[in-house]
Coordinates of C-alpha atoms and ligand atoms in Angstrom, one line a residue:
X192 CA 0.0 0.0 0.0
X193 CA 2.8 2.3 0.9
X194 CA 4.4 1.8 -2.5
X195 CA 1.2 2.6 -4.4
X196 CA 0.7 5.8 -2.5
X197 CA 4.3 6.8 -3.3
X198 CA 3.7 6.2 -7.0
X199 CA 0.6 8.2 -7.1
X200 CA 2.0 11.2 -5.2
X201 CA 5.0 11.2 -7.5
X202 CA 2.9 11.2 -10.6
X203 CA 0.6 13.8 -9.3
X204 CA 3.5 16.1 -8.6
X205 CA 4.3 15.8 -12.3
X206 CA 0.7 16.7 -13.2
X207 CA 0.1 13.2 -14.6
X208 CA -3.4 11.9 -15.2
X209 CA -4.2 9.5 -12.3
X210 CA -5.6 6.8 -14.6
X211 CA -2.3 6.1 -16.3
X212 CA -0.4 6.4 -13.1
X213 CA -2.4 3.7 -11.3
X214 CA -2.2 1.4 -14.3
X215 CA 1.6 1.4 -14.4
X216 CA 3.5 -1.7 -13.5
X217 CA 4.3 -2.0 -9.8
X218 CA 7.5 -3.2 -8.1
X219 CA 7.4 -6.7 -6.6
X220 CA 9.0 -7.8 -3.4
X221 CA 10.5 -11.2 -2.4
X222 CA 12.2 -12.3 0.8
X223 CA 15.1 -14.5 -0.3
X224 CA 15.9 -14.5 -4.0
X225 CA 14.9 -12.8 -7.2
X226 CA 15.4 -13.1 -10.9
X227 CA 14.4 -10.5 -13.5
X228 CA 14.6 -11.2 -17.2
X229 CA 13.0 -10.0 -20.5
X230 CA 10.8 -13.1 -20.8
X231 CA 8.4 -14.9 -18.4
X232 CA 9.6 -18.4 -19.3
X233 CA 13.2 -17.4 -18.8
X234 CA 12.3 -15.8 -15.4
X235 CA 10.4 -19.0 -14.4
X236 CA 13.4 -21.2 -15.3
X237 CA 15.7 -19.1 -13.2
X238 CA 13.3 -18.9 -10.3
X239 CA 13.0 -22.7 -10.3
X240 CA 16.8 -23.1 -10.0
X241 CA 17.0 -20.6 -7.2
X242 CA 14.2 -22.3 -5.4
X243 CA 16.1 -25.6 -5.7
X244 CA 19.1 -24.1 -3.9
X245 CA 21.0 -22.9 -7.0
X246 CA 23.2 -19.9 -7.0
X247 CA 22.8 -16.8 -9.2
X248 CA 25.3 -18.4 -11.5
X249 CA 23.3 -21.6 -11.7
X250 CA 20.1 -19.7 -12.3
X251 CA 21.8 -17.6 -15.1
X252 CA 22.5 -20.8 -17.0
X253 CA 18.9 -21.9 -16.9
X254 CA 17.8 -18.4 -17.9
X255 CA 20.4 -18.1 -20.8
X256 CA 19.5 -21.5 -22.3
X257 CA 15.8 -20.5 -22.1
X258 CA 16.3 -17.1 -23.6
X259 CA 18.1 -18.6 -26.6
X260 CA 14.9 -20.5 -27.2
X261 CA 12.1 -18.1 -26.4
X262 CA 13.7 -14.7 -27.1
X263 CA 16.0 -15.9 -30.0
X264 CA 16.2 -12.5 -31.6
X265 CA 18.1 -11.1 -28.6
X266 CA 20.7 -13.6 -27.3
X267 CA 21.8 -17.2 -27.3
X268 CA 24.5 -19.9 -27.6
X269 CA 25.8 -18.2 -30.8
X270 CA 26.4 -14.9 -29.0
X271 CA 28.4 -13.2 -26.3
X272 CA 27.8 -11.7 -22.9
X273 CA 29.3 -9.6 -20.1
X274 CA 28.7 -10.3 -16.4
X275 CA 29.3 -8.4 -13.2
X276 CA 29.2 -10.9 -10.3
X277 CA 29.2 -10.3 -6.6
X278 CA 30.5 -13.3 -4.7
X279 CA 29.0 -13.2 -1.2
X280 CA 31.5 -15.7 0.2
X281 CA 34.5 -13.6 -0.5
X282 CA 32.7 -10.2 -0.6
X283 CA 34.4 -9.5 -4.0
X284 CA 33.0 -8.1 -7.3
X285 CA 34.4 -9.3 -10.5
X286 CA 33.5 -9.1 -14.2
X287 CA 33.4 -11.8 -16.9
X288 CA 34.2 -10.9 -20.5
X289 CA 32.5 -13.5 -22.8
X290 CA 32.6 -11.1 -25.8
X291 CA 32.6 -12.5 -29.3
X292 CA 36.1 -12.4 -30.8
X293 CA 37.3 -11.6 -34.3
X294 CA 38.7 -14.7 -36.2
X295 CA 42.5 -14.9 -36.6
X296 CA 42.3 -14.5 -40.4
X297 CA 40.6 -11.1 -40.4
X298 CA 42.4 -7.8 -40.9
X299 CA 41.4 -4.2 -40.7
X300 CA 40.0 -4.3 -44.2
X301 CA 37.3 -6.8 -43.0
X302 CA 34.4 -4.4 -43.9
X303 CA 36.1 -2.5 -46.7
X304 CA 35.7 -3.0 -50.4
X305 CA 38.6 -3.0 -52.9
X306 CA 38.6 0.8 -53.1
X307 CA 39.0 1.0 -49.3
X308 CA 35.4 2.2 -48.8
X309 CA 33.1 0.7 -46.1
X310 CA 30.8 -2.0 -47.4
X311 CA 27.1 -1.4 -46.7
X312 CA 26.0 -2.0 -43.2
X313 CA 23.4 -4.4 -44.5
X314 CA 26.0 -6.6 -46.2
X315 CA 28.1 -6.6 -43.0
X316 CA 25.1 -7.4 -40.8
X317 CA 23.6 -10.2 -43.0
X318 CA 26.8 -12.1 -43.8
X319 CA 29.5 -14.4 -42.5
X320 CA 31.9 -11.5 -42.2
X321 CA 30.4 -10.2 -38.9
X322 CA 30.2 -13.4 -37.0
X323 CA 32.5 -13.3 -33.9
X324 CA 33.5 -16.5 -32.1
X325 CA 30.7 -17.0 -29.6
X326 CA 31.4 -16.7 -25.9
X327 CA 28.2 -17.8 -24.2
X328 CA 28.7 -21.6 -23.9
X329 CA 32.3 -21.1 -22.4
X330 CA 30.9 -18.4 -20.1
X331 CA 28.2 -20.7 -18.8
X332 CA 30.8 -23.4 -18.0
X333 CA 33.2 -20.9 -16.4
X334 CA 30.5 -19.4 -14.2
X335 CA 29.4 -22.9 -13.1
X336 CA 32.9 -24.0 -12.3
X337 CA 33.6 -20.9 -10.3
X338 CA 30.3 -20.1 -8.7
X339 CA 27.8 -23.0 -9.3
X340 CA 26.3 -25.4 -6.7
X341 CA 23.8 -27.5 -8.5
X342 CA 24.9 -30.2 -10.9
X343 CA 25.6 -28.8 -14.4
X344 CA 23.2 -31.1 -16.2
X345 CA 20.3 -30.0 -14.1
X346 CA 20.5 -26.4 -15.2
X347 CA 19.7 -27.4 -18.8
X348 CA 16.5 -29.3 -17.9
X349 CA 14.0 -26.3 -18.1
X350 CA 15.2 -25.3 -21.6
X351 CA 15.5 -28.9 -23.0
X352 CA 12.0 -29.6 -21.8
X353 CA 10.6 -26.4 -23.2
X354 CA 12.3 -26.9 -26.6
X355 CA 10.8 -30.4 -26.8
X356 CA 7.3 -29.6 -25.7
X357 CA 7.2 -26.3 -27.5
X358 CA 6.3 -22.7 -26.6
X359 CA 4.1 -19.9 -27.9
X360 CA 5.9 -17.5 -30.2
X361 CA 5.7 -14.0 -28.7
X362 CA 4.3 -10.9 -30.3
X363 CA 7.7 -9.3 -30.1
X364 CA 9.5 -12.1 -31.9
X365 CA 6.8 -12.3 -34.6
X366 CA 6.8 -8.5 -35.2
X367 CA 10.5 -8.4 -35.5
X368 CA 10.5 -11.2 -38.1
X369 CA 7.9 -9.3 -40.0
X370 CA 9.9 -6.1 -39.8
X371 CA 13.0 -7.7 -41.3
X372 CA 11.0 -9.6 -44.0
X373 CA 9.5 -6.2 -45.0
X374 CA 13.1 -5.0 -45.8
X375 CA 13.6 -7.6 -48.5
X376 CA 13.2 -6.7 -52.2
X377 CA 10.9 -9.8 -52.6
X378 CA 10.4 -13.2 -51.0
X379 CA 12.6 -14.8 -53.6
X380 CA 15.3 -12.0 -53.5
X381 CA 15.8 -12.3 -49.8
X382 CA 18.7 -10.8 -47.7
X383 CA 16.9 -11.1 -44.4
X384 CA 16.1 -14.8 -43.6
X385 CA 18.2 -15.8 -46.6
X386 CA 19.2 -18.8 -44.6
X387 CA 16.7 -21.7 -45.3
X388 CA 16.9 -23.0 -41.7
X389 CA 16.1 -19.7 -40.1
X390 CA 13.5 -19.0 -42.8
X391 CA 11.6 -22.2 -42.2
X392 CA 11.8 -21.8 -38.4
X393 CA 10.4 -18.2 -38.3
X394 CA 8.5 -17.7 -41.5
X395 CA 5.4 -19.4 -43.0
X396 CA 7.1 -20.5 -46.3
X397 CA 3.8 -20.6 -48.2
X398 CA 2.9 -17.0 -47.6
X399 CA 6.3 -15.7 -46.8
X400 CA 4.9 -14.0 -43.7
X401 CA 6.2 -14.1 -40.2
X402 CA 4.7 -16.9 -38.2
X403 CA 2.0 -15.2 -36.1
X404 CA 2.3 -14.6 -32.3
X405 CA 0.9 -17.6 -30.5
X406 CA 2.3 -20.1 -33.0
X407 CA 3.3 -23.3 -31.1
X408 CA 7.1 -23.7 -31.8
X409 CA 9.2 -26.7 -31.0
X410 CA 13.0 -26.7 -31.5
X411 CA 14.2 -30.3 -31.3
X412 CA 17.6 -29.4 -32.8
X413 CA 18.2 -27.0 -30.0
X414 CA 17.1 -29.6 -27.4
X415 CA 19.7 -31.9 -28.9
X416 CA 22.4 -29.2 -28.8
X417 CA 21.6 -28.6 -25.1
X418 CA 21.7 -32.3 -24.3
X419 CA 25.2 -32.5 -25.7
X420 CA 26.3 -29.4 -23.7
X421 CA 24.7 -30.9 -20.6
X422 CA 26.5 -34.2 -21.1
X423 CA 29.9 -33.2 -22.5
X424 CA 30.4 -29.6 -21.4
X425 CA 31.3 -26.6 -23.5
X426 CA 34.0 -28.4 -25.4
X427 CA 31.3 -30.1 -27.5
X428 CA 30.4 -26.6 -28.8
X429 CA 33.9 -25.4 -29.4
X430 CA 35.4 -28.6 -30.9
X431 CA 33.8 -31.5 -32.9
X432 CA 30.6 -31.6 -34.8
X433 CA 28.9 -28.5 -33.6
X434 CA 32.0 -26.4 -34.2
X435 CA 32.2 -27.9 -37.7
X436 CA 28.6 -26.9 -38.3
X437 CA 29.3 -23.3 -37.1
X438 CA 32.3 -23.0 -39.3
X439 CA 30.4 -24.4 -42.3
X440 CA 27.5 -21.9 -41.7
X441 CA 30.0 -19.0 -41.6
X442 CA 32.2 -20.0 -44.5
X443 CA 29.2 -20.9 -46.8
X444 CA 27.1 -17.8 -46.0
X445 CA 24.7 -17.3 -49.0
X446 CA 25.5 -13.5 -48.9
X447 CA 29.2 -13.1 -48.1
X448 CA 31.3 -15.8 -46.4
X449 CA 33.3 -15.2 -43.3
X450 CA 36.6 -16.8 -42.3
X451 CA 35.9 -18.3 -38.9
X452 CA 37.8 -21.6 -38.5
X453 CA 37.8 -24.6 -36.1
X454 CA 41.0 -23.2 -34.5
X455 CA 39.2 -19.9 -33.8
X456 CA 36.5 -21.8 -31.9
X457 CA 38.9 -24.1 -30.1
X458 CA 41.0 -21.1 -29.0
X459 CA 38.1 -19.1 -27.5
X460 CA 38.6 -18.0 -23.9
X461 CA 36.5 -16.2 -21.3
X462 CA 38.4 -13.4 -19.6
X463 CA 37.9 -12.4 -16.0
X464 CA 38.6 -8.7 -15.5
X465 CA 38.4 -6.2 -12.6
X466 CA 35.3 -4.1 -12.5
X467 CA 35.4 -0.4 -13.1
X468 CA 33.8 1.5 -10.2
X469 CA 33.0 5.1 -9.3
X470 CA 31.5 6.6 -6.1
X471 CA 28.1 8.2 -6.7
X472 CA 26.3 9.9 -3.8
X473 CA 28.1 7.5 -1.4
X474 CA 27.4 4.4 -3.5
X475 CA 30.0 2.4 -5.4
X476 CA 28.7 1.9 -8.9
X477 CA 30.6 -1.0 -10.5
X478 CA 30.4 -2.1 -14.1
X479 CA 32.1 -3.7 -17.1
X480 CA 35.4 -2.2 -18.3
X481 CA 36.9 -2.6 -21.8
X482 CA 36.2 -4.0 -24.3
X483 CA 32.8 -2.6 -23.2
X484 CA 32.5 1.2 -23.0
X485 CA 29.5 0.6 -20.7
X486 CA 31.1 0.8 -17.3
X487 CA 33.3 3.8 -18.2
X488 CA 30.5 5.8 -19.8
X489 CA 28.0 5.1 -17.1
X490 CA 30.7 6.0 -14.6
X491 CA 31.5 9.3 -16.4
X492 CA 27.9 10.3 -16.4
X493 CA 27.6 9.6 -12.7
X494 CA 30.9 11.4 -12.0
X495 CA 29.8 14.5 -13.9
X496 CA 26.3 14.5 -12.3
X497 CA 27.9 14.2 -8.9
X498 CA 28.9 17.8 -9.3
X499 CA 25.3 19.0 -9.3
X500 CA 22.8 18.9 -6.5
X501 CA 19.7 17.1 -7.7
X502 CA 18.0 16.9 -4.2
X503 CA 14.4 17.9 -4.2
X504 CA 14.1 17.7 -8.0
X505 CA 12.3 15.0 -10.1
X506 CA 13.6 13.1 -13.1
X507 CA 11.3 14.9 -15.6
X508 CA 12.3 18.4 -14.5
X509 CA 13.7 20.4 -17.5
X510 CA 16.9 21.1 -15.5
X511 CA 17.5 17.4 -14.7
X512 CA 16.9 16.4 -18.4
X513 CA 19.3 19.2 -19.4
X514 CA 22.1 18.2 -16.9
X515 CA 21.7 14.5 -17.7
X516 CA 21.8 14.9 -21.5
X517 CA 24.9 17.2 -21.2
X518 CA 26.6 14.6 -18.9
X519 CA 25.8 12.0 -21.6
X520 CA 27.4 14.2 -24.3
X521 CA 30.6 14.5 -22.3
X522 CA 30.7 10.7 -21.6
X523 CA 30.2 9.8 -25.3
X524 CA 32.9 12.2 -26.4
X525 CA 35.5 10.3 -24.4
X526 CA 34.0 6.9 -25.0
X527 CA 34.1 7.3 -28.8
X528 CA 37.7 8.3 -28.8
X529 CA 39.4 6.2 -26.2
X530 CA 37.6 2.9 -25.7
X531 CA 38.3 -0.3 -27.5
X532 CA 39.6 -3.7 -26.5
X533 CA 42.3 -3.0 -23.8
X534 CA 44.2 -6.1 -24.8
X535 CA 45.0 -4.3 -28.0
X536 CA 45.1 -0.6 -27.1
X537 CA 45.8 1.3 -24.0
X538 CA 42.6 2.7 -22.6
X539 CA 42.8 5.5 -19.9
X540 CA 40.5 3.6 -17.6
X541 CA 41.5 5.3 -14.3
X542 CA 41.9 8.7 -15.9
X543 CA 38.4 8.6 -17.4
X544 CA 37.0 8.2 -13.9
X545 CA 39.3 10.5 -12.1
X546 CA 37.3 12.8 -9.8
X547 CA 39.1 16.0 -10.6
X548 CA 39.1 15.3 -14.3
X549 CA 35.3 14.8 -14.2
X550 CA 35.0 18.0 -12.2
X551 CA 36.7 19.9 -15.0
X552 CA 34.4 18.2 -17.5
X553 CA 31.3 19.0 -15.5
X554 CA 32.4 22.7 -15.4
X555 CA 31.7 22.8 -19.2
X556 CA 28.0 22.5 -18.6
X557 CA 26.0 25.8 -18.6
X558 CA 22.5 26.9 -19.1
X559 CA 22.4 25.9 -22.8
X560 CA 23.1 22.8 -24.8
X561 CA 26.8 22.3 -25.3
X562 CA 26.5 21.1 -28.9
X563 CA 28.9 18.4 -30.0
X564 CA 31.4 18.0 -27.2
X565 CA 35.1 17.2 -28.0
X566 CA 36.9 14.5 -26.1
X567 CA 38.8 15.6 -23.1
X568 CA 42.3 14.7 -22.1
X569 CA 42.0 12.3 -19.2
X570 CA 45.1 11.8 -17.0
X571 CA 47.1 8.7 -17.9
X572 CA 48.4 7.0 -21.0
X573 CA 46.3 6.1 -24.0
X574 CA 46.6 5.4 -27.7
X575 CA 45.9 8.0 -30.3
X576 CA 42.5 7.3 -31.8
X577 CA 39.5 8.9 -33.3
X578 CA 35.7 9.0 -32.9
X579 CA 33.5 6.0 -33.9
X580 CA 29.8 5.2 -34.2
X581 CA 27.4 2.6 -32.7
X582 CA 23.8 2.0 -33.6
X583 CA 21.0 0.9 -31.3
X584 CA 19.4 -2.5 -32.3
X585 CA 17.2 -5.3 -30.8
X586 CA 19.6 -8.2 -30.4
X587 CA 20.3 -8.0 -26.7
X588 CA 18.8 -8.9 -23.3
X589 CA 19.5 -8.1 -19.6
X590 CA 19.3 -10.5 -16.7
X591 CA 19.5 -9.5 -13.0
X592 CA 19.7 -12.2 -10.3
X593 CA 20.2 -12.2 -6.5
X594 CA 20.2 -15.6 -4.7
X595 CA 19.6 -16.8 -1.1
X596 CA 23.3 -16.7 -0.4
X597 CA 23.6 -13.0 -1.2
X598 CA 25.4 -13.5 -4.5
X599 CA 24.4 -11.1 -7.2
X600 CA 24.7 -11.4 -11.0
X601 CA 24.1 -8.7 -13.6
X602 CA 24.4 -10.0 -17.2
X603 CA 23.8 -8.3 -20.5
X604 CA 23.8 -11.0 -23.3
X605 CA 23.6 -10.4 -27.0
X606 CA 23.7 -11.5 -30.6
X607 CA 24.0 -7.8 -31.6
X608 CA 21.2 -7.1 -34.2
X609 CA 17.7 -8.6 -34.1
X610 CA 18.3 -12.4 -35.0
X611 CA 22.0 -11.8 -35.2
X612 CA 23.4 -12.3 -38.7
X613 CA 20.2 -14.1 -39.6
X614 CA 21.7 -17.6 -39.9
X615 CA 20.5 -20.5 -37.7
X616 CA 23.2 -23.2 -37.6
X617 CA 21.6 -26.2 -39.5
X618 CA 20.6 -29.0 -37.2
X619 CA 21.7 -27.1 -34.1
X620 CA 18.8 -24.7 -33.4
X621 CA 20.6 -21.5 -32.5
X622 CA 21.3 -18.3 -34.3
X623 CA 24.8 -16.7 -35.1
X624 CA 25.7 -13.2 -33.9
X625 CA 26.8 -10.3 -36.1
X626 CA 28.8 -8.7 -33.3
X627 CA 31.8 -7.7 -35.4
X628 CA 29.7 -4.9 -36.8
X629 CA 30.4 -3.2 -33.4
X630 CA 33.9 -2.5 -34.7
X631 CA 34.6 0.6 -36.7
X632 CA 34.6 -0.3 -40.3
X633 CA 37.4 2.2 -41.2
X634 CA 40.7 1.7 -39.4
X635 CA 41.7 5.4 -39.6
X636 CA 39.9 8.7 -39.3
X637 CA 39.7 11.2 -42.2
X638 CA 42.9 12.8 -40.8
X639 CA 44.7 9.5 -40.7
X640 CA 44.6 8.7 -36.9
X641 CA 44.3 5.1 -36.0
X642 CA 40.8 4.3 -34.6
X643 CA 40.9 2.6 -31.2
X644 CA 38.0 0.3 -32.1
X645 CA 39.3 -0.8 -35.5
X646 CA 39.2 -4.4 -36.6
X647 CA 42.2 -6.6 -35.6
X648 CA 42.5 -10.4 -35.5
X649 CA 41.6 -11.9 -32.1
X650 CA 40.2 -8.5 -30.9
X651 CA 36.8 -8.0 -29.2
X652 CA 34.6 -5.2 -30.6
X653 CA 33.8 -2.3 -28.4
X654 CA 30.5 -2.7 -26.6
X655 CA 28.0 -0.4 -24.9
X656 CA 26.7 -3.1 -22.6
X657 CA 26.6 -1.9 -19.0
X658 CA 25.7 -4.7 -16.6
X659 CA 25.9 -2.9 -13.2
X660 CA 26.1 -3.7 -9.5
X661 CA 25.9 -0.9 -7.0
X662 CA 27.4 -1.6 -3.6
X663 CA 26.9 0.5 -0.4
X664 CA 29.8 1.8 1.6
X665 CA 29.9 -1.5 3.6
X666 CA 30.5 -3.3 0.4
X667 CA 27.0 -4.9 0.4
X668 CA 25.0 -5.1 -2.8
X669 CA 22.3 -2.5 -3.0
X670 CA 21.3 -2.5 -6.7
X671 CA 21.6 -4.9 -9.7
X672 CA 20.7 -3.5 -13.1
X673 CA 21.4 -3.1 -16.9
X674 CA 19.6 -3.0 -20.2
X675 CA 19.7 -3.8 -23.9
X676 CA 19.5 -1.0 -26.4
X677 CA 22.8 -0.6 -28.3
X678 CA 24.6 2.6 -27.5
X679 CA 21.5 3.8 -25.7
X680 CA 22.2 1.2 -23.0
X681 CA 24.5 3.7 -21.4
X682 CA 21.9 6.3 -20.9
X683 CA 19.2 3.9 -19.8
X684 CA 21.4 2.4 -17.1
X685 CA 22.9 5.7 -15.8
X686 CA 19.4 7.3 -15.6
X687 CA 18.1 4.4 -13.6
X688 CA 20.9 4.7 -11.1
X689 CA 20.1 8.4 -10.8
X690 CA 16.4 7.7 -10.4
X691 CA 17.1 5.3 -7.5
X692 CA 19.8 7.3 -5.7
X693 CA 18.8 10.9 -6.4
X694 CA 15.0 10.7 -6.4
X695 CA 14.4 7.7 -4.2
X696 CA 12.3 5.9 -6.8
X697 CA 11.7 2.2 -6.3
X698 CA 13.0 -0.1 -9.1
X699 CA 9.7 -0.2 -11.0
X700 CA 9.1 3.6 -10.7
X701 CA 12.7 4.1 -11.9
X702 CA 12.0 2.0 -15.0
X703 CA 8.6 3.7 -15.7
X704 CA 10.1 7.2 -16.0
X705 CA 10.2 8.1 -19.8
X706 CA 13.8 8.1 -21.1
X707 CA 15.9 11.0 -22.4
X708 CA 19.2 10.6 -24.2
X709 CA 22.0 12.4 -26.0
X710 CA 24.8 10.4 -27.6
X711 CA 26.7 13.5 -28.6
X712 CA 25.8 13.1 -32.3
X713 CA 26.0 16.1 -34.6
X714 CA 22.4 15.8 -35.7
X715 CA 20.8 19.2 -35.9
X716 CA 17.3 17.9 -35.5
X717 CA 17.4 15.3 -32.7
X718 CA 20.6 15.3 -30.7
X719 CA 18.5 15.2 -27.6
X720 CA 15.9 12.5 -27.7
X721 CA 12.8 12.3 -25.5
X722 CA 10.8 9.2 -25.2
X723 CA 7.2 9.3 -26.3
X724 CA 5.1 8.1 -23.3
X725 CA 3.5 4.7 -23.6
X726 CA 0.1 4.3 -21.9
X727 CA 0.3 1.7 -19.1
X728 CA 4.0 1.3 -19.4
X729 CA 5.7 4.7 -18.8
X730 CA 4.6 7.8 -16.9
X731 CA 2.6 10.2 -18.9
X732 CA 4.1 13.7 -19.2
X733 CA 3.9 16.8 -21.2
X734 CA 6.5 15.9 -23.7
X735 CA 5.6 18.8 -26.0
X736 CA 6.2 21.3 -23.2
X737 CA 9.5 19.8 -22.3
X738 CA 10.6 19.7 -25.9
X739 CA 9.8 23.3 -26.5
X740 CA 11.4 24.4 -23.2
X741 CA 14.6 22.6 -24.1
X742 CA 14.6 23.9 -27.6
X743 CA 13.6 27.5 -27.0
X744 CA 15.1 28.0 -23.5
X745 CA 18.3 26.0 -23.8
X746 CA 19.1 25.5 -27.4
X747 CA 18.7 21.8 -27.6
X748 CA 17.7 20.1 -30.9
X749 CA 15.1 17.7 -29.7
X750 CA 13.4 14.6 -31.3
X751 CA 10.6 12.6 -29.7
X752 CA 10.6 8.9 -30.4
X753 CA 10.0 5.4 -29.1
X754 CA 12.9 4.1 -27.0
X755 CA 13.2 0.3 -26.4
X756 CA 15.0 -0.2 -23.2
X757 CA 14.8 -3.6 -21.5
X758 CA 15.8 -2.7 -18.0
X759 CA 15.7 -5.2 -15.1
X760 CA 16.4 -4.0 -11.6
X761 CA 16.7 -5.6 -8.2
X762 CA 17.2 -3.5 -5.1
X763 CA 18.4 -5.1 -1.9
X764 CA 16.6 -3.5 1.1
X765 CA 16.4 -4.4 4.8
X766 CA 12.9 -5.7 4.2
X767 CA 13.7 -7.9 1.2
X768 CA 14.4 -7.7 -2.5
X769 CA 12.4 -5.2 -4.6
X770 CA 12.3 -5.8 -8.4
X771 CA 11.3 -3.9 -11.4
X772 CA 10.9 -5.2 -15.0
X773 CA 10.7 -3.3 -18.2
X774 CA 7.3 -3.5 -19.9
X775 CA 8.7 -1.8 -23.0
X776 CA 9.8 -5.5 -23.6
X777 CA 8.2 -8.5 -22.0
X778 CA 10.0 -8.1 -18.6
X779 CA 9.1 -10.5 -15.8
X780 CA 10.1 -10.8 -12.1
X781 CA 10.3 -14.1 -10.3
X782 CA 11.6 -15.5 -7.0
X783 CA 10.3 -16.0 -3.4
Ligands
LIG121 O1 27.6 -4.7 -27.5 C1 26.8 -3.8 -27.8 O2 26.9 -2.7 -27.3 C2 25.8 -4.0 -28.8 N1 26.1 -5.1 -29.7 C3 24.5 -4.3 -28.1 C4 23.3 -4.4 -29.1 C5 22.0 -4.2 -28.4 O3 21.9 -3.8 -27.3 C6 20.8 -4.4 -29.3 N2 19.6 -4.2 -28.5 N3 18.8 -4.2 -28.1

């Protein structure tokens, strides 16, 4: 009851119609354990493992194997992931880099034609060129070895059972298939779903239309793949028959073949790395460092905002939107220049989060929009480099878990674009990623500087994924969060941290606030983006008034659009775990 009153009073203070406010999703509370994912079946699989005494790492494996089946457009065995993990036994926080890796045979001309120009993004996306060596199966094994309690085989049971008995295709999946089919010249002349296995799985071959929502789908090939993984471990994926099928799918791509080899697969390794952390309002915000830009960019936003007093304001105040979008501009300026795979280039990790450096960056912010912000010069050593781009997509999912032992897991998992590169490995039931499109296609800038995020063999493309765990000053977990959304992940995650720690919103209220973003682009029409409110999902607000105040009062160029975050949040409180799930996707909270 208390929570509901809080929600209503917050909405009324914004002048929001009460009907919308009361219809909004509400936070859920559990006593011992919680899992929040972007799909109810994945949440149920994780909750079952937690109930059976599994750890957050165990539950993640059940969730990930289920997501690969029921949300196949977003993540799976053929993709990669980043995890921030808090281990209650040792009180330590670590991060796991299971990012897809460029094959050994590629070079910096991977996405260039003979004239040295970039090939079209569509050709890179829908081809074998963009497939990185998948990290998810090795990651699952690594997490189980380090942090698991239940037998490995048991964690695969929910997804194997579901794949055999079938599930109902979601509206989201069906709509995304339809969206991609509509981009083809004709059904015969197909780039999207050019692969016959993926075509037959997702499309009605008679009508060439997406299978409708509610279609009962079985995936026996996937069930067999999972049985092998359960029986033989991750080696069965990286060597032997499954590896051969992956290589064959990549090297025989009907559009453009890629070079991935059996050796690339056999050589794949998960890398454990230290988290990157920054203090924000007395909380230690910890995230994923390079090759993701997520932790550093979220950290820079928090570090810039720390210089402003937001007490007593609310998240849709014009001043808050202004400050947040300016902090985003500043963070993206540095992120684009300095961040790439730190095993290949020197990234100024500490310098980018240096308190004094961020004070000087915050001092740039005035009453009006800054326009495109140039990168700063953080203290420390770094490689010369140059700005790069990154597009939002739909091929990613976020999972937050806290178990009964106090372990916490924040994982963002991805195949990059919706349905990855569009190829389902024949006879194996999972899709391949197109993660290498996260590299910059050109190795040098127009002035000849080397770009930090250029393609190199064995390198991992820069990511924006920002799985985050916030610790209090006693080192105890207070918040677990993250989101999909391409480069917009950074803003979604940082704003959520602000909503909780500056405005005292509960996890669901924090998700329900409409988003605002600025990725420091040069666009003259929509550098600052405001989210169009969605009835029953986000708070209503006077978006037109905010738009004109920002434009006329502060010189922003504003666009209003749909923003597809997929946040999942768990807050650890003295009275239990409080969860929020993003209904912009099919978010679901489970646990007891
Ligand atoms: O690693 C990255 O930043 C992107 N490949 C993530 C893509 C993504 O979030 C698409 N989203 N929904």
